Short mmCIF file of C-alpha atoms in Angstrom, two decimals:
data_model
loop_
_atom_site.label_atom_id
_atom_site.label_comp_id
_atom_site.label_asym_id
_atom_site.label_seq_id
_atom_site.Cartn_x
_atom_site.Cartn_y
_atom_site.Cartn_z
CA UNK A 138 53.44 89.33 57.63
CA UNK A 139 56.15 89.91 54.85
CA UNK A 140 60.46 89.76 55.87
CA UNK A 141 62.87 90.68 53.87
CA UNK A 142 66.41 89.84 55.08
CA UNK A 143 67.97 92.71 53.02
CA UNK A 144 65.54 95.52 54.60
CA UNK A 145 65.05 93.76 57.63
CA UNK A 146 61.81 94.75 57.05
CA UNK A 147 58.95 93.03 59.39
CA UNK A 148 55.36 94.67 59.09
CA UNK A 149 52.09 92.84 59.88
CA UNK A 150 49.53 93.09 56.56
CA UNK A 151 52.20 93.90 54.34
CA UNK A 152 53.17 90.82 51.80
CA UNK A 153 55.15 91.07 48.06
CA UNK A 154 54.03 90.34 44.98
CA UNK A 155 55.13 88.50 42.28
CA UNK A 156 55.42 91.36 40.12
CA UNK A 157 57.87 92.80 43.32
CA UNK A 158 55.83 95.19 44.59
CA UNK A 159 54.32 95.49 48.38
CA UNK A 160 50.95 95.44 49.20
CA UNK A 161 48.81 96.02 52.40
CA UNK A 162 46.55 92.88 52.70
CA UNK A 163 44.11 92.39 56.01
CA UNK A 164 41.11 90.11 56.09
CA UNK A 165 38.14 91.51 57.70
CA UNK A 166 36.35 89.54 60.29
CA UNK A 167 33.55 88.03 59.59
CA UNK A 168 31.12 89.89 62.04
CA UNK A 169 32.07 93.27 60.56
CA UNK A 170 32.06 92.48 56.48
CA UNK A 171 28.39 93.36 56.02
CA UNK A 172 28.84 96.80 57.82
CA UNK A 173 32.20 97.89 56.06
CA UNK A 174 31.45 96.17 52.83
CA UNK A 175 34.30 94.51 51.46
CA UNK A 176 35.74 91.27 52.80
CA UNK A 177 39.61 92.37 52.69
CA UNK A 178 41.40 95.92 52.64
CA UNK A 179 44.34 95.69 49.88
CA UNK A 180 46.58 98.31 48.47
CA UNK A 181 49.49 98.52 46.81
CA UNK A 182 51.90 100.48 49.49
CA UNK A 183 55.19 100.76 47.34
CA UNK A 184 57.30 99.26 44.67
CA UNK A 185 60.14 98.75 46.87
CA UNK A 186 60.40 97.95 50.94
CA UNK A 187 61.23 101.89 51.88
CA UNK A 188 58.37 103.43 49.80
CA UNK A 189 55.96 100.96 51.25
CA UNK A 190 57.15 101.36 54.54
CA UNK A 191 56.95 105.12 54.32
CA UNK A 192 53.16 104.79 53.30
CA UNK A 193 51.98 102.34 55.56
CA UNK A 194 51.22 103.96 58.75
CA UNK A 195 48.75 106.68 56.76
CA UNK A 196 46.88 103.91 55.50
CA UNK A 197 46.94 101.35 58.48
CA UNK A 198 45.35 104.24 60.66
CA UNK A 199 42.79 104.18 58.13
CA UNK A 200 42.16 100.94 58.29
CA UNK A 201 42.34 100.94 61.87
CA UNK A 202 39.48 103.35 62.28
CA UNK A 203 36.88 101.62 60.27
CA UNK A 204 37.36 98.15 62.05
CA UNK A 205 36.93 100.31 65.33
CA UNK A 206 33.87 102.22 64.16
CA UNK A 207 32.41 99.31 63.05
CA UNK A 208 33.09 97.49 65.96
CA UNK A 209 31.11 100.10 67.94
CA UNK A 210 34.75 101.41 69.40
CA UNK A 211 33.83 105.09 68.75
CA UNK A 212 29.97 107.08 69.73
CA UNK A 213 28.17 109.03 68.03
CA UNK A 214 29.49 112.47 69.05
CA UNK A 215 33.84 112.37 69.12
CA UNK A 216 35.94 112.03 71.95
CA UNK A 217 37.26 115.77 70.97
CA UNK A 218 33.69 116.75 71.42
CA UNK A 219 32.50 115.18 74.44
CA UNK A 220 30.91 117.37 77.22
CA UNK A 221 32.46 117.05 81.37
CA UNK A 222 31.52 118.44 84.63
CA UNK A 223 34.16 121.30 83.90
CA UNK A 224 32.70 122.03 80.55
CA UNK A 225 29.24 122.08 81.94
CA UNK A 226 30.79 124.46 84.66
CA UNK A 227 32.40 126.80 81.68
CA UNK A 228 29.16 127.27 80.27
CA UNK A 229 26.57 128.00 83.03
CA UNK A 230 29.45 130.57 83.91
CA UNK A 231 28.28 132.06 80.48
CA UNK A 232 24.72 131.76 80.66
CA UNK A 233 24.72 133.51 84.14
CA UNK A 234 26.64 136.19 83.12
CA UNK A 235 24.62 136.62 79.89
CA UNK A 236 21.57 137.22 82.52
CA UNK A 237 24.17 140.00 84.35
CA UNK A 238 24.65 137.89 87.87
CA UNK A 239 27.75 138.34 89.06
CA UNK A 240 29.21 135.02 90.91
CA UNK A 241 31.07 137.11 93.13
CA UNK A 242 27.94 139.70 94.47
CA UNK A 243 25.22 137.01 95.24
CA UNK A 244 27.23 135.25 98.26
CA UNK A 245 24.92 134.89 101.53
CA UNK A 246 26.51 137.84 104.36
CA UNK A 247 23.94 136.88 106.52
CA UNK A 248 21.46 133.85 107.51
CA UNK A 249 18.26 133.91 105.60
CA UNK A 250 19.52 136.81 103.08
CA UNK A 251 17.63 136.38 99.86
CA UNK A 252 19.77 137.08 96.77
CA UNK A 253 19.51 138.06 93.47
CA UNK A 254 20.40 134.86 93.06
CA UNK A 255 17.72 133.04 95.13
CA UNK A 256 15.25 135.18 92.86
CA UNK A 257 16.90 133.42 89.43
CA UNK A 258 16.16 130.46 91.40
CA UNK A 259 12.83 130.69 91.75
CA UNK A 260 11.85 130.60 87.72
CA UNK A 261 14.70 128.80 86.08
CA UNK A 262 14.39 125.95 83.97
CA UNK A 263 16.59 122.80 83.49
CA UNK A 264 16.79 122.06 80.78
CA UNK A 265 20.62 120.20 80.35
CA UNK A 266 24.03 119.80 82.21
CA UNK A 267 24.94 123.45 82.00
CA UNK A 268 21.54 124.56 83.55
CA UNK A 269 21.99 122.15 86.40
CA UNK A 270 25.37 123.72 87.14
CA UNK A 271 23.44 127.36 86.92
CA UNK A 272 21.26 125.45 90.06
CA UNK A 273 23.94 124.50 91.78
CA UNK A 274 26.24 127.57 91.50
CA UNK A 275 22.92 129.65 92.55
CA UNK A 276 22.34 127.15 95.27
CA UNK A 277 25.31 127.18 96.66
CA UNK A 278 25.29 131.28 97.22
CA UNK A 279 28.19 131.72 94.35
CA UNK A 280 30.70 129.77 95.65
CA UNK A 281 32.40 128.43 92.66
CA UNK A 282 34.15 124.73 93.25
CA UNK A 283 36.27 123.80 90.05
CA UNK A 284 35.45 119.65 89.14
CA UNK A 285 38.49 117.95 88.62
CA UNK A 286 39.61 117.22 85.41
CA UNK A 287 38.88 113.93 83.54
CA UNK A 288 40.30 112.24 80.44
CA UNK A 289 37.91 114.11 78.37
CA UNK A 290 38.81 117.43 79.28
CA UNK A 291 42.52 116.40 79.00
CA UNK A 292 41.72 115.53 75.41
CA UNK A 293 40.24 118.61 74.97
CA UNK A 294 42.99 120.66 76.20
CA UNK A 295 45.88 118.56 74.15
CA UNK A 296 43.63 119.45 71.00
CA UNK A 297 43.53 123.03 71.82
CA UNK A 298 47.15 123.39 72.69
CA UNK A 299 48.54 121.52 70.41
CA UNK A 300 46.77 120.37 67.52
CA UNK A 301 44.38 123.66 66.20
CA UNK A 302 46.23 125.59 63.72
CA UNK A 303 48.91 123.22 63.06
CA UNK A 304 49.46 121.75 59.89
CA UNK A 305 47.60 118.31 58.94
CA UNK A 306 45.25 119.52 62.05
CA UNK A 307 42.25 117.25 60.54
CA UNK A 308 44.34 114.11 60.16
CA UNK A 309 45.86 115.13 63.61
CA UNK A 310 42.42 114.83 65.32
CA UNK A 311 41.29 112.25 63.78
CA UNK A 312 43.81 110.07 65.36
CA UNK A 313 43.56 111.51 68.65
CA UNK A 314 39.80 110.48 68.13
CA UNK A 315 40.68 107.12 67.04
CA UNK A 316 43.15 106.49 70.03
CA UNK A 317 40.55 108.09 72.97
CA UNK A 318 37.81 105.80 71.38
CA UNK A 319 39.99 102.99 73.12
CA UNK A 320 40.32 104.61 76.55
CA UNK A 321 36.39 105.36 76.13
CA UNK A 322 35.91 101.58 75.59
CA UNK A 323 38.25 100.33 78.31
CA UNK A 324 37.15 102.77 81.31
CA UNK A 325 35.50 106.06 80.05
CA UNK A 326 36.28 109.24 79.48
CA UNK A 327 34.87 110.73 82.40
CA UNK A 328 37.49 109.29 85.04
CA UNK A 329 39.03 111.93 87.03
CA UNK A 330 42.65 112.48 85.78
CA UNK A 331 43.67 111.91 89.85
CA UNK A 332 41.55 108.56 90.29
CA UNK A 333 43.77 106.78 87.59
CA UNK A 334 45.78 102.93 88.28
CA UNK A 335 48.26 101.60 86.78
CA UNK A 336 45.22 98.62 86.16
CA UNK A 337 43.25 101.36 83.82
CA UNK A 338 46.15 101.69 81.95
CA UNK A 339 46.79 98.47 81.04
CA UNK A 340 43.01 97.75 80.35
CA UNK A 341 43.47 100.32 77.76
CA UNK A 342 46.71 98.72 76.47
CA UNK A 343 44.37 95.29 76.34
CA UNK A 344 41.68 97.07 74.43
CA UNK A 345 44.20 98.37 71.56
CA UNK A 346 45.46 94.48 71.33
CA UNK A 347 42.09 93.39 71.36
CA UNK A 348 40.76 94.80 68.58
CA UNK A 349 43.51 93.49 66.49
CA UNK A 350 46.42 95.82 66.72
CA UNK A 351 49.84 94.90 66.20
CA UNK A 352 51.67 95.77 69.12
CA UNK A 353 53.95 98.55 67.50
CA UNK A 354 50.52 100.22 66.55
CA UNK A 355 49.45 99.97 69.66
CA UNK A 356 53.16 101.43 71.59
CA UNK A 357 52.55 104.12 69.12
CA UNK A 358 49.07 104.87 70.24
CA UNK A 359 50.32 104.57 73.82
CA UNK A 360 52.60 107.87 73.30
CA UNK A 361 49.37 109.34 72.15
CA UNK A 362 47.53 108.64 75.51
CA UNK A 363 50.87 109.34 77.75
CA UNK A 364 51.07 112.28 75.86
CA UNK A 365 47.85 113.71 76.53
CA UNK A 366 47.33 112.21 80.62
CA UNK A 367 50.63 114.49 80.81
CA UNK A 368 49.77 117.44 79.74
CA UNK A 369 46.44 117.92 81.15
CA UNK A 370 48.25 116.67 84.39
CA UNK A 371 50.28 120.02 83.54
CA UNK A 372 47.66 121.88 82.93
CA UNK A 373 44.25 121.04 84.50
CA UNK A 374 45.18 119.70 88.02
CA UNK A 375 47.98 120.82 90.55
CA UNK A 376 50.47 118.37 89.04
CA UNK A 377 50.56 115.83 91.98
CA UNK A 378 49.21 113.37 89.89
CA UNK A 379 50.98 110.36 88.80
CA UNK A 380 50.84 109.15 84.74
CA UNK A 381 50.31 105.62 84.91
CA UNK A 382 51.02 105.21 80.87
CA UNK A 383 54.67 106.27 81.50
CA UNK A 384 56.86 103.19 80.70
CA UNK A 385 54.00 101.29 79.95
CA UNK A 386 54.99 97.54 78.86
CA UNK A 387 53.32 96.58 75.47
CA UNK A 388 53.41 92.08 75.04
CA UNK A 389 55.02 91.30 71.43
CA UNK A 390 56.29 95.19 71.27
CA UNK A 391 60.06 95.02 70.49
CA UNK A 392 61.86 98.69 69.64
CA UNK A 393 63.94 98.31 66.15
CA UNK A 394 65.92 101.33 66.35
CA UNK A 395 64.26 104.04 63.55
CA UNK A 396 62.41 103.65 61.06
CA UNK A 397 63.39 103.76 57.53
CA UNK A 398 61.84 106.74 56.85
CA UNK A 399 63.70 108.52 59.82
CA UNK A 400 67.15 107.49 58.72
CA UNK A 401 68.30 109.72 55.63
CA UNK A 402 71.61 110.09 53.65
CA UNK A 403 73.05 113.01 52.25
CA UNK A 404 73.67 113.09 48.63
CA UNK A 405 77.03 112.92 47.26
CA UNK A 406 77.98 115.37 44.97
CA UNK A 407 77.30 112.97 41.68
CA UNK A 408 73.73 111.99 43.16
CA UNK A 409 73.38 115.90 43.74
CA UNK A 410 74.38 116.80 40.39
CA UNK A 411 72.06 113.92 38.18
CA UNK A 412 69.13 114.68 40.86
CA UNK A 413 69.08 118.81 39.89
CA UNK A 414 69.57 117.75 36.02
CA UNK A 415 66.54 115.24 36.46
CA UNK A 416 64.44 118.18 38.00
CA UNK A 417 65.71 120.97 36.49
CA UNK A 418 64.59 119.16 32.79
CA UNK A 419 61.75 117.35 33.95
CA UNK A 420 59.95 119.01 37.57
CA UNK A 421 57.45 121.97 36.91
CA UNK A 422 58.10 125.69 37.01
CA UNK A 423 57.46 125.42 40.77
CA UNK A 424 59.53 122.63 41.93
CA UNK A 425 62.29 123.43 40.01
CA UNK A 426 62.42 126.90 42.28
CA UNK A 427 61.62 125.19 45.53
CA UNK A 428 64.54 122.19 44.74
CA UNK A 429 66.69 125.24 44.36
CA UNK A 430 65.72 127.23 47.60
CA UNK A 431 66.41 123.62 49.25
CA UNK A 432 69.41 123.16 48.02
CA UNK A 433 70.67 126.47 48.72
CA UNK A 434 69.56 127.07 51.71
CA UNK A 435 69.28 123.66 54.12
CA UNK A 436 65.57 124.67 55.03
CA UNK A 437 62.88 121.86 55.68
CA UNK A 438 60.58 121.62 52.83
CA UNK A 439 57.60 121.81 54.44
CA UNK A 440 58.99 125.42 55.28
CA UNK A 441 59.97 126.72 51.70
CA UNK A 442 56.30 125.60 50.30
CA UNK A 443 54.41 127.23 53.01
CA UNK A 444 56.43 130.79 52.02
CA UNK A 445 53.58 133.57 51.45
CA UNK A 446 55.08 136.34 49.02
CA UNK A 447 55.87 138.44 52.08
CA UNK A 448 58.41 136.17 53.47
CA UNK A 449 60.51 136.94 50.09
CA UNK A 450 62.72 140.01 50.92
CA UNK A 451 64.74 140.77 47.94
CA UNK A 452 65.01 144.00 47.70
CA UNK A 453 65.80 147.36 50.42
CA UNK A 454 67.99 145.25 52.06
CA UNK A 455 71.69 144.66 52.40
CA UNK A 456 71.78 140.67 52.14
CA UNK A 457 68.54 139.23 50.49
CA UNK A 458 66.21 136.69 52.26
CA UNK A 459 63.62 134.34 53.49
CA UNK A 460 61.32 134.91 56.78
CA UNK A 461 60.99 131.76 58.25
CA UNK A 462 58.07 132.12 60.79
CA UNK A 463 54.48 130.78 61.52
CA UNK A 464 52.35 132.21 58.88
CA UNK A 465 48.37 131.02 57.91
CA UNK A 466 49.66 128.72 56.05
CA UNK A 467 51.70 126.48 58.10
CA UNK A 468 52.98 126.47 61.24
CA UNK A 469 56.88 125.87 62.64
CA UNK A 470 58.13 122.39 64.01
CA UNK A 471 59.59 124.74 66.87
CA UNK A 472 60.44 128.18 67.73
CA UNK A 473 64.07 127.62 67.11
CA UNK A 474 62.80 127.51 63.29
CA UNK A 475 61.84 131.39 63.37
CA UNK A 476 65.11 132.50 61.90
CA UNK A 477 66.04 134.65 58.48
CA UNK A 478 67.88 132.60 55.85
CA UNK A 479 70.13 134.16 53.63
CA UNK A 480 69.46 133.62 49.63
CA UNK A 481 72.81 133.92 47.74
CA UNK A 482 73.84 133.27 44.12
CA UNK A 483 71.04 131.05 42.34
CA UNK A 484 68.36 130.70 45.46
CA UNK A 485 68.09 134.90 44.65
CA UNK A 486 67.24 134.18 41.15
CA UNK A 487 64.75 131.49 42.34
CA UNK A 488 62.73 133.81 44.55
CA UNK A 489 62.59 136.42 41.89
CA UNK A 490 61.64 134.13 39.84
CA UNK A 491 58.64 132.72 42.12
CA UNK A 492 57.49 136.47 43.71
CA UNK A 493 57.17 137.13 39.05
CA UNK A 494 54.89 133.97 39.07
CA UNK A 495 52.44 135.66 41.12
CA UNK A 496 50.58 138.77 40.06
CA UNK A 497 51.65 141.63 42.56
CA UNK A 498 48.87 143.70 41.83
CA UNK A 499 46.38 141.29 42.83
CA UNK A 500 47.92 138.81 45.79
CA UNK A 501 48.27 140.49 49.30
CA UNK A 502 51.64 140.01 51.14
CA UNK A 503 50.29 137.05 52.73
CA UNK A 504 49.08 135.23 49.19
CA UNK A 505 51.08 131.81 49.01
CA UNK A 506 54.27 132.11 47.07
CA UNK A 507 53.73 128.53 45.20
CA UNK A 508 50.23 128.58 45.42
CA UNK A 509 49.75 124.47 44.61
CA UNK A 510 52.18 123.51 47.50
CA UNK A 511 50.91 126.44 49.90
CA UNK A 512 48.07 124.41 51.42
CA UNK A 513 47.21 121.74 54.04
CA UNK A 514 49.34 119.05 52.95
CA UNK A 515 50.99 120.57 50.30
CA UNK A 516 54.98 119.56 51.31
CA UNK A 517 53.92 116.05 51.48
CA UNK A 518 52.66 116.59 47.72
CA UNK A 519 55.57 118.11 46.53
CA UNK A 520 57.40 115.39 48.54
CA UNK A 521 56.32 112.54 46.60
CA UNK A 522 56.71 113.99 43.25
CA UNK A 523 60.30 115.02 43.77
CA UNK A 524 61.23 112.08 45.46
CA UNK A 525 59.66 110.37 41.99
CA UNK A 526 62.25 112.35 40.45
CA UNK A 527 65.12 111.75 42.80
CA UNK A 528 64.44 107.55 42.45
CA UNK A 529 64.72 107.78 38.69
CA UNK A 530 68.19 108.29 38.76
CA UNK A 531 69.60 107.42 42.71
CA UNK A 532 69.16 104.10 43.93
CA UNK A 533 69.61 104.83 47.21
CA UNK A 534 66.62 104.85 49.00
CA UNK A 535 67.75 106.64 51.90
CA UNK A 536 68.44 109.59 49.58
CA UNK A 537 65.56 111.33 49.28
CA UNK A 538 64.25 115.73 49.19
CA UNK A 539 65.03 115.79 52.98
CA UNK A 540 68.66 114.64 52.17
CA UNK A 541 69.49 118.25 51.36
CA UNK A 542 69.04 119.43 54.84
CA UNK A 543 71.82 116.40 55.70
CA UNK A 544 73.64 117.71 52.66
CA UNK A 545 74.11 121.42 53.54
CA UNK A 546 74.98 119.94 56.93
CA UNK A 547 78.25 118.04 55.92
CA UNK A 548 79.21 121.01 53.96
CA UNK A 549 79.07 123.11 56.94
CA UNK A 550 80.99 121.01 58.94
CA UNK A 551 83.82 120.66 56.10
CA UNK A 552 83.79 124.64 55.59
CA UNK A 553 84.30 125.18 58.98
CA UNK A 554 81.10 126.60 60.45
CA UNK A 555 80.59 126.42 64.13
CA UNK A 556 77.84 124.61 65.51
CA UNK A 557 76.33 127.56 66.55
CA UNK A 558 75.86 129.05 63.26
CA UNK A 559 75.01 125.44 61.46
CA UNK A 560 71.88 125.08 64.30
CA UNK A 561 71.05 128.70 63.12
CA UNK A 562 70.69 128.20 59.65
CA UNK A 563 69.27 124.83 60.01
CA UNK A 564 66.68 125.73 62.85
CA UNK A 565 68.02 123.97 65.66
CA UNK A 566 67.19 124.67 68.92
CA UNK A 567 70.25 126.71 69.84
CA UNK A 568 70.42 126.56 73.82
CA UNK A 569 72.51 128.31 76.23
CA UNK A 570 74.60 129.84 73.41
CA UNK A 571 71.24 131.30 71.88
CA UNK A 572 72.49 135.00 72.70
CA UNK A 573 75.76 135.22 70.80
CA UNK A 574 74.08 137.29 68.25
CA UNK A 575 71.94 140.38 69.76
CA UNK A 576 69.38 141.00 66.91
CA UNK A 577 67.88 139.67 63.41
CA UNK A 578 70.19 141.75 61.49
CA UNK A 579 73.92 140.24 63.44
CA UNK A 580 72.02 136.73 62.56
CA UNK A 581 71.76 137.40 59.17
CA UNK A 582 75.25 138.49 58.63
CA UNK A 583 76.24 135.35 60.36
CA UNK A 584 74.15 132.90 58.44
CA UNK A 585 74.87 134.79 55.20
CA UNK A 586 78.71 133.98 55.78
CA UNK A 587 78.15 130.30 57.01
CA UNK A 588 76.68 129.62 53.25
CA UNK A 589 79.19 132.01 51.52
CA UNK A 590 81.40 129.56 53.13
CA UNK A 591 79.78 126.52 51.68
CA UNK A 592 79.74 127.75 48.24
CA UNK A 593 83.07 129.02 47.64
#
């Protein structure tokens, strides 16, 4: 465990060097070297305390999941992908239709009436879980009896909802794997949603410390599981169910505020102006145009590289601008991000200058506009490299790409834009004054003053 009174930096695994630099170090036990192969995990995280913190938790989880695969923590087939009683249900629902019985016209009127399902009956074959449903759904005269829901099929549900199609979906899943592989270990996957203690919970809770966790690991794993209990309690059951993960002590955890990667500063206007000389000399073609579209515009980054060449309207239009919406190539962090952001001054010069980078007679409308940022991932690339940039001449740490949202938020304030119109530009959810502007168009107009505002 490495401290350093200046950060206040405390971190299990993560010790300096002498050179000055952090690095993860972790022993592997003895039991599991000859399985994983290597008798330590070591990497250097960072050159200073806030770039290794910021790259920790990506490589931790890594680590994390090889000590519990090797430990026999996980199965053979994922916790995503494990089969229930309701699944089994779902299919034989499928098969029987595929064979044209309808659940609702084989239901016994009468004693001793022999059905077309009673006929099924008489030749089918078992052959797995679904075909034992088909039995008992045929057996039973059509009357269909939903199972209640287990942990597995709240998994299930939380990865449908709200992990497919999102961006980073495979790292997503792969911890919701990692953190079900626990509840799998401690009680199973297959206990009903309703039949849950307050005991399960924290057997789960001793699992994750078990196996070697440190305890903020495992509080942030334990959002993970609350999350998920709680929404298939939303979802799969009639919501009289209590979630016995909610406010769920962890020993040794101890909250310290945010995290260094969550606190930010905006630039002052001398950081601002060496940071745009740094990348306007030294960043590629691309970044040079998306640093500019930040700057101008206070959108998240993640946002401006996941633009497709449709989302550029320059031209036929009265004030020039950028679609923000979900597109195939990333998704939103919520829907008060759909908005239309004005592009005045040098951001319209950018975009023209990124929709002439890309070959109109060959890219569809929905081609990427920077096509090696436009990907799975992509921000976070164009993260670190302009962050590079940003640390060769700003010390401050807590300066870093994202600081421009901050940035075009203090100028806001100081030019006098309401909080209503700074929540619109930025993407803020809005609330009950969400209807002072009727349509797209008023929006616009509004926005496009806000920055006029800011730039004169």
């Amino acid at each position: 465990m490495a401290t350093s009174a200046a950060k206040k930096m405390t971190i299990d695994y993560l010790t300096q060097t002498k050179a000055g630099s952090w690095k993860y170090r972790r022993k592997v036990p003895a039991e599991l070297r000859a399985q994983i192969g290597v008798r330590e995990f070591v990497k250097v995280l960072g050159r200073s305390p806030a770039e290794a913190r910021r790259n920790y938790d990506q490589y931790h989880d890594e680590v994390e999941m090889r000590l519990a695969t090797a430990r026999g923590a996980t199965t053979t087939a994922k916790p995503t992908e494990l089969h229930s009683a309701i699944d089994a249900q779902q299919e034989a629902m499928r098969r029987l239709a595929a064979l044209g019985i309808n659940l609702n016209k084989i239901r016994y009127t009468e004693a001793g009436e022999f059905t077309e399902g009673d006929a099924l009956l008489e030749t089918y074959q078992v052959k797995d879980a679904a075909d034992t449903e088909v039995v008992r759904l045929l057996s039973g005269g059509g009357k269909i009896i939903k199972p209640a829901a287990t942990f597995g099929d709240a998994v299930r549900r939380y990865v449908a909802d709200k992990i497919e199609g999102t961006v980073n979906e495979g790292v997503k899943t792969q911890r919701i794997d990692r953190v079900t592989a626990y509840v799998l270990q401690a009680i199973g996957l297959d206990k009903r949603l309703e039949d849950f203690t307050r005991e399960d919970a924290r057997a789960v809770v001793a699992e994750m410390l078990a196996t070697g966790n440190a305890a903020a690991t495992v509080h942030r794993y334990l959002n993970d599981v609350k999350a998920i209990v709680a929404h298939g309690i939303r979802e799969l059951t009639s919501g009289n169910v209590v979630n016995h993960f909610v406010k769920l002590p962890v020993k040794g955890y101890k909250p310290q505020g945010h995290a260094d990667r969550d606190e930010r500063h905006p630039f002052t206007d001398e950081q601002l102006k060496v940071a745009t000389r740094r990348i306007e000399e030294h960043a590629g073609h691309d970044l040079r145009i998306i640093w500019t579209l930040l700057s101008g515009t206070g959108a998240r980054l993640s946002e401006v590289c996941g633009l497709e060449r449709g989302d550029v309207v320059l031209d036929g239009t009265d004030i020039p601008h950028l679609r923000i919406k979900f597109n195939g190539i990333r998704r939103l962090k919520n829907e008060a991000s759909i908005r239309l952001l004005p592009l005045i001054g040098s951001t319209v010069e950018a975009a023209r200058s990124a929709l002439g980078t890309v070959d109109s007679t060959k890219k569809p409308l929905d081609a990427p506009l920077f096509p090696s940022y436009g990907r799975e991932r992509g921000g976070d690339s164009a993260s670190k490299i302009l962050n590079k940039h940003i640390r060769k001449v700003v010390s401050d740490t807590k300066v870093t790409v994202h600081s421009l949202r901050h940035t075009m938020m203090d100028r806001l304030i100081a030019a006098g834009v309401s909080e209503h119109d700074r929540k619109l530009i930025l993407g803020h959810a809005i609330g009950g004054e969400g209807n002072r502007y009727g349509s797209d168009a008023a929006r616009l107009a509004a926005a496009s003053k806000a920055i006029e505002a800011v730039l004169s």
